[in-house]
Tab-separated table of C-alpha atoms (C1' of nucleotides) in Angstrom:
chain	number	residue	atom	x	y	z
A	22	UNK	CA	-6.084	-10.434	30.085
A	23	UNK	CA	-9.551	-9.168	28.723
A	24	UNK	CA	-11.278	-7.652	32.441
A	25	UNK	CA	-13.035	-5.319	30.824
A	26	UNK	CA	-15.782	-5.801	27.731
A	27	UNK	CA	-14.083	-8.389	26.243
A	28	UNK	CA	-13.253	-9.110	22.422
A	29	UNK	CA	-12.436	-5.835	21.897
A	30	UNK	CA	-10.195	-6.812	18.750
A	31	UNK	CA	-13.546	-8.681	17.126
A	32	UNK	CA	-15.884	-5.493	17.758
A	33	UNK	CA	-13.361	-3.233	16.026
A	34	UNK	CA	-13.755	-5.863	13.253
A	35	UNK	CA	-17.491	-6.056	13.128
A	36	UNK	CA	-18.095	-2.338	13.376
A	37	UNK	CA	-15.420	-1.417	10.629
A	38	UNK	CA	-16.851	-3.994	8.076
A	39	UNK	CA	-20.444	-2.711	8.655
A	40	UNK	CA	-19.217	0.821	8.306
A	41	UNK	CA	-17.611	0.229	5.528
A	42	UNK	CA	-19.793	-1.720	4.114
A	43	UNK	CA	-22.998	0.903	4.650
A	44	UNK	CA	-20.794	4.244	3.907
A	45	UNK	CA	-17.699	3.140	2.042
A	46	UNK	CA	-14.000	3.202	3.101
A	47	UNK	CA	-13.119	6.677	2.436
A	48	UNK	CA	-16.183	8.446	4.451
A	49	UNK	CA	-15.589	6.068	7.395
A	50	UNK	CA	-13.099	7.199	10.291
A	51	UNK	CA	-11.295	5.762	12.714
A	52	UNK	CA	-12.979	7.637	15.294
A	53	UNK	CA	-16.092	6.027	14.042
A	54	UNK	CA	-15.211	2.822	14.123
A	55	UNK	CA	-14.244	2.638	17.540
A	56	UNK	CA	-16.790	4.773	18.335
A	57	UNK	CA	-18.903	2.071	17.442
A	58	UNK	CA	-17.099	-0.804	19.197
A	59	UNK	CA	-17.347	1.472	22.202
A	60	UNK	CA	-14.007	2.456	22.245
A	61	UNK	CA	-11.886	5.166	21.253
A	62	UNK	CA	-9.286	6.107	18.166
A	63	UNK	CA	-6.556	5.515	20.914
A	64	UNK	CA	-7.345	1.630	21.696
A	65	UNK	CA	-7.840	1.179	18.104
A	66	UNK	CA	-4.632	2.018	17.277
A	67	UNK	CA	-3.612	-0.072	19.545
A	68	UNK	CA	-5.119	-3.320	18.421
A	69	UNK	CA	-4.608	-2.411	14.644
A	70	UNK	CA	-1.131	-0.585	13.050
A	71	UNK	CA	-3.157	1.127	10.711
A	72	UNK	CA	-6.946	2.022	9.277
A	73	UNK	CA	-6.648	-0.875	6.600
A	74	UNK	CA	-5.317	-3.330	8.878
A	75	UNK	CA	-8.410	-4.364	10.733
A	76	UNK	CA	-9.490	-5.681	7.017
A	77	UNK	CA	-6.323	-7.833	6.605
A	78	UNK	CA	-5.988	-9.293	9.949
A	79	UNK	CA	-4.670	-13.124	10.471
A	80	UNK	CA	-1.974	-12.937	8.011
A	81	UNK	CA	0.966	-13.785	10.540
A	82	UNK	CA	-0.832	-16.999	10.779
A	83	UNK	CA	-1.197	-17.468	7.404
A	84	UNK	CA	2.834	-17.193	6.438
A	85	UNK	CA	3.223	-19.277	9.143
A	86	UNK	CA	1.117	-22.016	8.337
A	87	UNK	CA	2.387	-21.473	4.190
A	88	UNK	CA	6.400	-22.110	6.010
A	89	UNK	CA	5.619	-24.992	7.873
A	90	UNK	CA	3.475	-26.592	4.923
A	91	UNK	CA	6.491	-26.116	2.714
A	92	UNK	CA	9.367	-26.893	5.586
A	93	UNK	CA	6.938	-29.906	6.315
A	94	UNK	CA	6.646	-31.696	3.002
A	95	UNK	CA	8.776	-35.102	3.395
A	96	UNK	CA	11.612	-34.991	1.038
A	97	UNK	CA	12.353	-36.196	-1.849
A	98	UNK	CA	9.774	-33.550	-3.150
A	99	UNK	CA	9.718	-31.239	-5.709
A	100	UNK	CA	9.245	-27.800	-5.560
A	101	UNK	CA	5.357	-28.118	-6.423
A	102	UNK	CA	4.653	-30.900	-4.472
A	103	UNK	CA	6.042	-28.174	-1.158
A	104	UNK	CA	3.817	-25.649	-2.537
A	105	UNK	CA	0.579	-27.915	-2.495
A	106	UNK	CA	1.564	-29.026	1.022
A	107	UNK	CA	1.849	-25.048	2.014
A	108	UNK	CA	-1.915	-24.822	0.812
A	109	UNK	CA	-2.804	-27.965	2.175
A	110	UNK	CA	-1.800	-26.236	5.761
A	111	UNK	CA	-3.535	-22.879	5.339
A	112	UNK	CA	-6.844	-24.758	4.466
A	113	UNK	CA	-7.162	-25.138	8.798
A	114	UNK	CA	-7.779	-21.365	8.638
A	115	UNK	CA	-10.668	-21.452	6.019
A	116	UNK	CA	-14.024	-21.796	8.414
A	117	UNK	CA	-17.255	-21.254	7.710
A	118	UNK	CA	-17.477	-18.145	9.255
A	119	UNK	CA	-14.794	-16.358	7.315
A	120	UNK	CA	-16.686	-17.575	4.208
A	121	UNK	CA	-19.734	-16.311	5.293
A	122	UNK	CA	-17.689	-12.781	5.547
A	123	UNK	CA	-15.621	-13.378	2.598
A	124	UNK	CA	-17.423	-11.859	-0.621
A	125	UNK	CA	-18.640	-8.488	1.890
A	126	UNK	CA	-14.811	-8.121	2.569
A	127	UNK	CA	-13.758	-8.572	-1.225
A	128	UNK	CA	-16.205	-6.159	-2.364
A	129	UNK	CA	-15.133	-3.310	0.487
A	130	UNK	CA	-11.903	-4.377	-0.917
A	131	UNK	CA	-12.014	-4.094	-4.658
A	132	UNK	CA	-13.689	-0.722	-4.090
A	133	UNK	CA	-10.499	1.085	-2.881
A	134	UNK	CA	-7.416	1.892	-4.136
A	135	UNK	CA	-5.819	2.141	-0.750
A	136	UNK	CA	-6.573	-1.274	0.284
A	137	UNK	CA	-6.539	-3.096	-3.316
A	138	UNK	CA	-2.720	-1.998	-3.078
A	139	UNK	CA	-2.742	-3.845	0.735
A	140	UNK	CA	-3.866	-6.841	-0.746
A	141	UNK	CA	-1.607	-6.861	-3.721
A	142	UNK	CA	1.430	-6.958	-1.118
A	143	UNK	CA	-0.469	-9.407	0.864
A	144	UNK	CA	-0.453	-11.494	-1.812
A	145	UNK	CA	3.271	-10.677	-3.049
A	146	UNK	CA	4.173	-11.302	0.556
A	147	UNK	CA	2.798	-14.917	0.927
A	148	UNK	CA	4.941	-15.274	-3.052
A	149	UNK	CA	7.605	-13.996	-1.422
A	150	UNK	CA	7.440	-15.954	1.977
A	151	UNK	CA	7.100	-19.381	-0.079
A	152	UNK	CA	9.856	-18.384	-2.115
A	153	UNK	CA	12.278	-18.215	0.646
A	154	UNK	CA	10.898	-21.352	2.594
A	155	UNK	CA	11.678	-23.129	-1.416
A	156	UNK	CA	15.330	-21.996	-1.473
A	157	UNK	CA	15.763	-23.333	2.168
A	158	UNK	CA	15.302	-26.470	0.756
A	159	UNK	CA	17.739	-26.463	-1.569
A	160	UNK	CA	15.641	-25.299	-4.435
A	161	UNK	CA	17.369	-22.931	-7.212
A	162	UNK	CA	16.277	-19.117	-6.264
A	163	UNK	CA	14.633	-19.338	-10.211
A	164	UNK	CA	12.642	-22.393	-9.741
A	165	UNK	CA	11.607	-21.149	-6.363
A	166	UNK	CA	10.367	-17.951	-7.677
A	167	UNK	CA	7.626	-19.846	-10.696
A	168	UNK	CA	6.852	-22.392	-8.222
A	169	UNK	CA	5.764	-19.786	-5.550
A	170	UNK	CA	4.161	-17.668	-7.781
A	171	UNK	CA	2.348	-20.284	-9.327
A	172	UNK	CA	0.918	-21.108	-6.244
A	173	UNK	CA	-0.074	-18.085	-5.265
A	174	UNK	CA	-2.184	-17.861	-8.815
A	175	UNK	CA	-3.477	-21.199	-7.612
A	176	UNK	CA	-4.092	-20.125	-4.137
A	177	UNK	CA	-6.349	-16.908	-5.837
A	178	UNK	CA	-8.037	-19.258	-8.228
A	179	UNK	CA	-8.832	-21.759	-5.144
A	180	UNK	CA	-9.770	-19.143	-2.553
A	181	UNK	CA	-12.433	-18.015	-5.530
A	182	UNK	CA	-13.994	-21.069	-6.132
A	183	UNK	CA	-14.159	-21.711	-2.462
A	184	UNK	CA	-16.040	-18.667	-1.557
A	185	UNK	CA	-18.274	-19.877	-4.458
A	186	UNK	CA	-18.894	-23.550	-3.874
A	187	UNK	CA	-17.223	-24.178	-0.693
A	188	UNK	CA	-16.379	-27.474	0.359
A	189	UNK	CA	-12.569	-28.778	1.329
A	190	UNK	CA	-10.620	-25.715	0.723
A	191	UNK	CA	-7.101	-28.259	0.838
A	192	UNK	CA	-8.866	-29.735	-2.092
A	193	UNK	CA	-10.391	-27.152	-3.761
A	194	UNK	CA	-6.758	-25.897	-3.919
A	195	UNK	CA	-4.999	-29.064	-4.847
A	196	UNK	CA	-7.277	-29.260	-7.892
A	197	UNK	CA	-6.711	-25.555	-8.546
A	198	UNK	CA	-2.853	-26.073	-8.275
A	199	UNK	CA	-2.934	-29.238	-10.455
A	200	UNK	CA	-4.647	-27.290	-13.075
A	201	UNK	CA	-2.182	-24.216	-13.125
A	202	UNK	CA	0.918	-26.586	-13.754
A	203	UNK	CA	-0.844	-28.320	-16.709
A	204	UNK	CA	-1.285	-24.666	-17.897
A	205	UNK	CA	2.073	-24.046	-17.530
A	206	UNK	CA	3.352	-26.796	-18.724
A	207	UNK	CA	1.830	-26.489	-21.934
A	208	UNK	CA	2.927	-23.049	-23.026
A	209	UNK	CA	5.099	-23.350	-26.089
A	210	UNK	CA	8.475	-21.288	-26.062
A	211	UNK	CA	10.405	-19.817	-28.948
A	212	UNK	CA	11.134	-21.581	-31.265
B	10	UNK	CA	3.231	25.189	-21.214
B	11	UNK	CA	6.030	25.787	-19.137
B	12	UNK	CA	5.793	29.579	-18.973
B	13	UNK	CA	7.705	29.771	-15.447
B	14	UNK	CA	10.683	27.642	-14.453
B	15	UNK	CA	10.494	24.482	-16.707
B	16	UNK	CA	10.779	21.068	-15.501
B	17	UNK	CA	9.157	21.111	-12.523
B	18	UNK	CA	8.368	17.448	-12.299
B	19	UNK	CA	12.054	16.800	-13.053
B	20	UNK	CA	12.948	19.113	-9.998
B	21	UNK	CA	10.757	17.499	-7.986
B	22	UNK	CA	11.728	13.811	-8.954
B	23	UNK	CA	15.081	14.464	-8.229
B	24	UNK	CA	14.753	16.821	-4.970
B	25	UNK	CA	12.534	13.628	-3.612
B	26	UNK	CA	15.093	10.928	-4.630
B	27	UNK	CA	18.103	13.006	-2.975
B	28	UNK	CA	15.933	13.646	-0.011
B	29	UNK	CA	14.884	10.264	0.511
B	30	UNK	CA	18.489	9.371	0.116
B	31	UNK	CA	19.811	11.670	2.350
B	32	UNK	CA	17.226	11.324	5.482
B	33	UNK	CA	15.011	8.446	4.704
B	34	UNK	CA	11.499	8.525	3.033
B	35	UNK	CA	9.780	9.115	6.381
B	36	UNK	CA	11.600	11.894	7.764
B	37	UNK	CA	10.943	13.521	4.964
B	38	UNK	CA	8.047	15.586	4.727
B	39	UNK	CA	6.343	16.443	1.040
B	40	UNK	CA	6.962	20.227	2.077
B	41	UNK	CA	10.413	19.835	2.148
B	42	UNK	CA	10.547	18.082	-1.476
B	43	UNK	CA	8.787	21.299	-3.117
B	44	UNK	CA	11.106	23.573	-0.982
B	45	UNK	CA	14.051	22.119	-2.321
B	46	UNK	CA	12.529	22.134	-5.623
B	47	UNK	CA	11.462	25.890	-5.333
B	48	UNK	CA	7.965	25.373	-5.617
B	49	UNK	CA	4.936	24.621	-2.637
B	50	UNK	CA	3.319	21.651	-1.377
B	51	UNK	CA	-0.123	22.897	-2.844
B	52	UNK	CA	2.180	22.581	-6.610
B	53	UNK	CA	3.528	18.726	-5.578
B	54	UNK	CA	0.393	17.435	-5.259
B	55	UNK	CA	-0.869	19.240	-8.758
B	56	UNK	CA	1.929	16.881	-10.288
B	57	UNK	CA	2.095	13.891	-8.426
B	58	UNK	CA	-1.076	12.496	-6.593
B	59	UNK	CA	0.410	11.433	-3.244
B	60	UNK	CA	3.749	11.733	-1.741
B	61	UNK	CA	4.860	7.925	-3.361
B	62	UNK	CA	3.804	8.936	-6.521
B	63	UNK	CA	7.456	10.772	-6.991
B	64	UNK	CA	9.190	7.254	-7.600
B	65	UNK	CA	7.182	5.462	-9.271
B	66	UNK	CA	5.979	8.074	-12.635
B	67	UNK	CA	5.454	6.484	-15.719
B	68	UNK	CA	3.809	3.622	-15.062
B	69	UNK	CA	1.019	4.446	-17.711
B	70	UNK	CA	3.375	4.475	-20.409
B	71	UNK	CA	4.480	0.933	-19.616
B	72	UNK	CA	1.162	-0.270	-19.145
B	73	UNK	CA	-0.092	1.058	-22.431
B	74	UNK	CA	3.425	-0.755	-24.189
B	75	UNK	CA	2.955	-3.527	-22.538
B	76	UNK	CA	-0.895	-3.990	-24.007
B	77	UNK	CA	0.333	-3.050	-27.642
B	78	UNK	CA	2.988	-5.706	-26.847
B	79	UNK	CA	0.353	-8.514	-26.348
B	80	UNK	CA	-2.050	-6.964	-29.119
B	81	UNK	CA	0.678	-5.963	-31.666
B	82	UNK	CA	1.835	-9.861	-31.506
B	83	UNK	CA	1.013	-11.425	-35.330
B	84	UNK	CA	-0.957	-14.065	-34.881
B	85	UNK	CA	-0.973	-17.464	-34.100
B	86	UNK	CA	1.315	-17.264	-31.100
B	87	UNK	CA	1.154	-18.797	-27.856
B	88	UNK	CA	0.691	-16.494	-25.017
B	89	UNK	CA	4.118	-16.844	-23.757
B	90	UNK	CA	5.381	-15.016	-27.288
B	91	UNK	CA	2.898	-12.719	-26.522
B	92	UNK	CA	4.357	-12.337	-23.439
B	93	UNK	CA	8.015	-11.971	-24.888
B	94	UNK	CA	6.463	-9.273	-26.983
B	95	UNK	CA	5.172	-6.856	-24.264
B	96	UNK	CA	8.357	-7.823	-22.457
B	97	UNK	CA	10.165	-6.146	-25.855
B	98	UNK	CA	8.240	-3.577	-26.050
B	99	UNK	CA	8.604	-1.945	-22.918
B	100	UNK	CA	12.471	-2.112	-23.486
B	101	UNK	CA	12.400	1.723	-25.409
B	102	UNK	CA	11.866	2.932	-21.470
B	103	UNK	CA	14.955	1.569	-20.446
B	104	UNK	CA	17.086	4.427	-21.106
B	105	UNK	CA	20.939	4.564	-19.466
B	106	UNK	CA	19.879	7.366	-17.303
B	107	UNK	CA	16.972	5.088	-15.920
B	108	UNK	CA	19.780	2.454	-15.825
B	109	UNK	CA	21.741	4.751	-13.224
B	110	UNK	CA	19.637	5.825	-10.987
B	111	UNK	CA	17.844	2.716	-10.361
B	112	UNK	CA	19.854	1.161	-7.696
B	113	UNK	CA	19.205	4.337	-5.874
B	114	UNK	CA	15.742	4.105	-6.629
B	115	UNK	CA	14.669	0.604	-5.470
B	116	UNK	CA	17.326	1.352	-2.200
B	117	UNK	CA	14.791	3.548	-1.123
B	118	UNK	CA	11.449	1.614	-1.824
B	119	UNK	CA	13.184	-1.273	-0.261
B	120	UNK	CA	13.378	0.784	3.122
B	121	UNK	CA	9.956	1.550	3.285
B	122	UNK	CA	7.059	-0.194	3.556
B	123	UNK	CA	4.764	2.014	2.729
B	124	UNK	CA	7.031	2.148	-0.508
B	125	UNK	CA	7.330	-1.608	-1.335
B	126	UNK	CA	3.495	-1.795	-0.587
B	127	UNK	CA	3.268	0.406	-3.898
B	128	UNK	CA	5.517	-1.478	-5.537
B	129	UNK	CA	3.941	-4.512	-5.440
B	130	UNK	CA	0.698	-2.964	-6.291
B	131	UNK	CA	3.015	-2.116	-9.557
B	132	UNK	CA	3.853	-5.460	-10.537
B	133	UNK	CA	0.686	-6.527	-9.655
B	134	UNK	CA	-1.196	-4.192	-12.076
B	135	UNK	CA	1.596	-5.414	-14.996
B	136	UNK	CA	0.650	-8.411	-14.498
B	137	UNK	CA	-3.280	-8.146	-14.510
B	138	UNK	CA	-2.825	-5.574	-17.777
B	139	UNK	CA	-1.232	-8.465	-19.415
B	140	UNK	CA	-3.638	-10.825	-18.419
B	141	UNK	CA	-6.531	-9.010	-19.639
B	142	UNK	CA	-4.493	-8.532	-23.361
B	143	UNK	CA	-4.182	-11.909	-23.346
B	144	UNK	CA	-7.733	-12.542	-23.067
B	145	UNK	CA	-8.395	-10.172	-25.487
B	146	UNK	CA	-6.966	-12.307	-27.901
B	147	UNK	CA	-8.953	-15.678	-26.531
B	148	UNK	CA	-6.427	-16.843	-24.580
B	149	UNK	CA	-8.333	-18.746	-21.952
B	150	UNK	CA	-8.644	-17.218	-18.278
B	151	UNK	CA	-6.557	-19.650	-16.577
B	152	UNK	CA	-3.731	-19.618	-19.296
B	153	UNK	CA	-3.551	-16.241	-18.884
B	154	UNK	CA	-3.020	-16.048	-15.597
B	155	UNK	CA	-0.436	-18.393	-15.365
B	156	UNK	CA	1.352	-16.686	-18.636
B	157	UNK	CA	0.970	-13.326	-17.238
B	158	UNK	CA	2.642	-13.868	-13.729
B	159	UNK	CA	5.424	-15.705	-15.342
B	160	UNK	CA	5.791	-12.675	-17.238
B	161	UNK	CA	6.315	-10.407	-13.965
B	162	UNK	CA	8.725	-12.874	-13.023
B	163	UNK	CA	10.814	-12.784	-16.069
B	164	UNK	CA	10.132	-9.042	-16.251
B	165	UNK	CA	11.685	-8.862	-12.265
B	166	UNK	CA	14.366	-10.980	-13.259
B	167	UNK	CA	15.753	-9.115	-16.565
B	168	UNK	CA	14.984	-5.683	-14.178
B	169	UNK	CA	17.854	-6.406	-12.136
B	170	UNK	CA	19.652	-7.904	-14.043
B	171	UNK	CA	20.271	-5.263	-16.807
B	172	UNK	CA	20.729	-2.822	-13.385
B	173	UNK	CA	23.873	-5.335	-12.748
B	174	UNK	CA	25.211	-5.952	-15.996
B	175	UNK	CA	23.281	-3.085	-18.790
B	176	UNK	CA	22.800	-4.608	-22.127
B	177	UNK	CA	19.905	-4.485	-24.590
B	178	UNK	CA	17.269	-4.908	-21.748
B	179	UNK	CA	15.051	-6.380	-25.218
B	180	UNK	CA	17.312	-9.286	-25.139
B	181	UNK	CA	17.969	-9.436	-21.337
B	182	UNK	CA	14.258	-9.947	-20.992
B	183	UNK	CA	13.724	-12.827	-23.705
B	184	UNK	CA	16.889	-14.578	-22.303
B	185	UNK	CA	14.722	-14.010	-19.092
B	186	UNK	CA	11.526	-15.573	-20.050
B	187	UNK	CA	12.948	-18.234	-21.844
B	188	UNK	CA	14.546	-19.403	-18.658
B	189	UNK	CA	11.468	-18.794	-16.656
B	190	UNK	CA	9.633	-21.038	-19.087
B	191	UNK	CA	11.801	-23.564	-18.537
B	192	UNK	CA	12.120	-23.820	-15.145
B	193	UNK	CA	8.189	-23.554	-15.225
B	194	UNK	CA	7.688	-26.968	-17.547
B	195	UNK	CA	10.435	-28.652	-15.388
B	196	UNK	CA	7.948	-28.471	-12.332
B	197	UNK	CA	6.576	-32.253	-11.637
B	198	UNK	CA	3.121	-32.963	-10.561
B	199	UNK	CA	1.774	-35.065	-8.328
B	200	UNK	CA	1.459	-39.022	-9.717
C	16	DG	C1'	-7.269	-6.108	54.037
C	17	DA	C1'	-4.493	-2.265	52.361
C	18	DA	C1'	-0.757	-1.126	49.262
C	19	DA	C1'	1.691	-1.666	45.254
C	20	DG	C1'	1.771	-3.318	40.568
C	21	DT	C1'	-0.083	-4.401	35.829
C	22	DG	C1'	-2.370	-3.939	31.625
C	23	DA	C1'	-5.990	-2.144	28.821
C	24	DT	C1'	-8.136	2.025	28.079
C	25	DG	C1'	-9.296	7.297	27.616
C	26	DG	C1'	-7.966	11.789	26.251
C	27	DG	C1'	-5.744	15.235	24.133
C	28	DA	C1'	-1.741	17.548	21.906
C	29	DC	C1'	0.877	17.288	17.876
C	30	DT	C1'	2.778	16.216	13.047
C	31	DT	C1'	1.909	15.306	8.399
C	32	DG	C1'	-0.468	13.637	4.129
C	33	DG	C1'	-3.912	15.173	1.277
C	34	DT	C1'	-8.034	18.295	-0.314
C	35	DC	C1'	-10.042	22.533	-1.424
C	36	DT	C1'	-10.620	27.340	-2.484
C	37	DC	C1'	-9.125	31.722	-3.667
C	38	DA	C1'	-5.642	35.028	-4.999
C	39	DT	C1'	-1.641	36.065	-7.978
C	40	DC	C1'	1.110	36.617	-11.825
C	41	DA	C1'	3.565	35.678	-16.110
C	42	DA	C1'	2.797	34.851	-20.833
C	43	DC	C1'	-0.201	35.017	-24.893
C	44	DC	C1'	-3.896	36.882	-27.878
C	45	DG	C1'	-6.765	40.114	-30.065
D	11	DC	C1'	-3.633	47.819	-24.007
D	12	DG	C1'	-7.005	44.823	-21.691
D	13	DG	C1'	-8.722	40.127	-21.197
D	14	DT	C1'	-7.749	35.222	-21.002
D	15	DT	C1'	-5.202	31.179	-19.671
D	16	DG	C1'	-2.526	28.166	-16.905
D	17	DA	C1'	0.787	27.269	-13.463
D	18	DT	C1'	1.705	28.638	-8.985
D	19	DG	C1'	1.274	30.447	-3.928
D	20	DA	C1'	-1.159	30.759	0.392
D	21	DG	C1'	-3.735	29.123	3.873
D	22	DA	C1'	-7.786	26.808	5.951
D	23	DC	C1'	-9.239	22.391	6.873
D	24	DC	C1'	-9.825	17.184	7.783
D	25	DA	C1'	-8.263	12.674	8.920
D	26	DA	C1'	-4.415	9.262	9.766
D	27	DG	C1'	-1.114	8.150	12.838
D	28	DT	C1'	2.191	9.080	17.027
D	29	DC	C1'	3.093	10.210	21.788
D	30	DC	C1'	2.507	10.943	26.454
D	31	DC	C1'	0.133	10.856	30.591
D	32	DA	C1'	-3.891	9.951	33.472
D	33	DT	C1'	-7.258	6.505	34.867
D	34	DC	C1'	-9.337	2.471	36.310
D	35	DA	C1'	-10.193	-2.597	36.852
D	36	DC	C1'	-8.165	-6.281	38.458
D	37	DT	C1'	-4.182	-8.935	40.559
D	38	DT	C1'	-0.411	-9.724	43.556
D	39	DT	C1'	2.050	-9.109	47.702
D	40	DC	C1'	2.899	-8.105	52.271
DNA sequence: GAAAGTGATGGGACTTGGTCTCATCAACCG
DNA sequence: CGGTTGATGAGACCAAGTCCCATCACTTTC
């Protein structure tokens, strides 16, 4: 694989983050993009299933990575404890490099509808995908639900402070996750 | 208003819904939605801003509910009865004839992914409306995260359940949250 | 070493979502 | 009765995304 220029997948990335980046989502085509990876609309489409796609690449990895850290976590554990080992695993993923990239993706990101909306599913999809890895376990299709979704408000709140401060991102995120149960824990019901 | 044919967004909701039932969302072009309605394409998009836009109208209406929810809650409360309240508030919307055709509605969305994309963008926004009420009041950032995603859940949870079973969706949705809560201060830590 | 095969690419036709502009036409108002 | 208003129709236009076929670099096989 790869006999011609190589990397083709990586200069599609570049060029479409510095195009978006200099002109904005919306005035940047597809055609341009490629154009500037020295390729054409054709081969992009082939590398990416859609425009916003090139922004949101890796995430097969990522819902692997959150199964296995759940499926992984030695029993007896509870439901939390399988969460924090799912965002133990992704932390492997977190280099220097993609933090270096990070806040010039977030911004390209929060300045579009269109791909704001990608990243909400994104999101909803690595709830979802702990969710299911929970119940495998045996855990109680409620339970599983909070304890996912907790963890994804944990994973948002760690991925933050990481592109901040860097550092450990598996313990940025245990501290992050530790701190969201104590929240939750400490909301008062009806009474 | 309404000098013409009246309810034109009504036709259109309901020529989309029984097209998309009938031959899928994709194979169904906007054209044929405003044909079936008696009106254009160029008159679709005046009333609904892209072709997803058909399933998923008032949204605004429970966004503003569920901020008077969270603001209209006497004080002191905790953020979860804050919560609760948005989660009653919105329950005027649930109307029988929303009731009915909302299995048919979320058949569709779940087909598509284009469709549950949007959706999740939905929940997403609920969720960061009632996060930002919550702050609003001086709930703390963190605690209102966690409160306000617990909220979608419960909010998911009493959805389909008043689909299943009808009810007042008011109380559905407290029964909802209460369990929610519970099954959130059950979670154990790490020791 | 030539022929056949393979896989990434180029190129262009085509459909459709979405935007924009201009014309039309029914109702209302003075 | 003539002018205004607001919803609609009509059609040009652009870009996203799909499809199909040609090409070309490199590999395998005989």
């Amino acid at each position: 694989m790869g006999r011609w220029e190589p990397d083709a997948r990586d200069r599609l990335v570049r060029a479409a983050l510095d195009l978006f980046d200099e002109q904005g989502y919306e005035n940047t085509a597809v055609a341009q993009i490629a154009e500037r990876a020295g390729l054409t609309k054709s081969t992009y489409f082939r590398h990416f299933k859609d425009k916003r796609e090139v922004l949101f690449g890796g995430q097969d990895e990522l819902v692997e990575l959150l199964v296995e850290g759940i499926a992984g976590t030695p029993e007896p554990a509870g439901a939390l404890r399988a969460v924090e080992g799912a965002l133990v695993a992704i932390a492997v993923t977190f280099s220097e490099e993609r933090r270096a990239n990070g806040p010039r993706r977030l911004a390209v990101i929060a300045a579009n509808d269109e791909l704001r909306e990608r990243n909400a599913m994104k999101m909803a999809g690595f709830s979802n995908v702990m969710q299911e890895a929970l119940r495998q376990r045996g855990v109680p299709e409620l339970d599983a639900a909070v304890a996912a979704e907790l963890g994804t408000v944990a994973l948002r709140v760690a991925y933050d402070r990481w592109l901040e401060a860097g550092g450990d991102f598996a313990e940025v995120a245990r501290r992050a996750l530790e701190e969201v149960r104590l929240a939750a824990a400490a909301l008062e019901g009806a009474e």
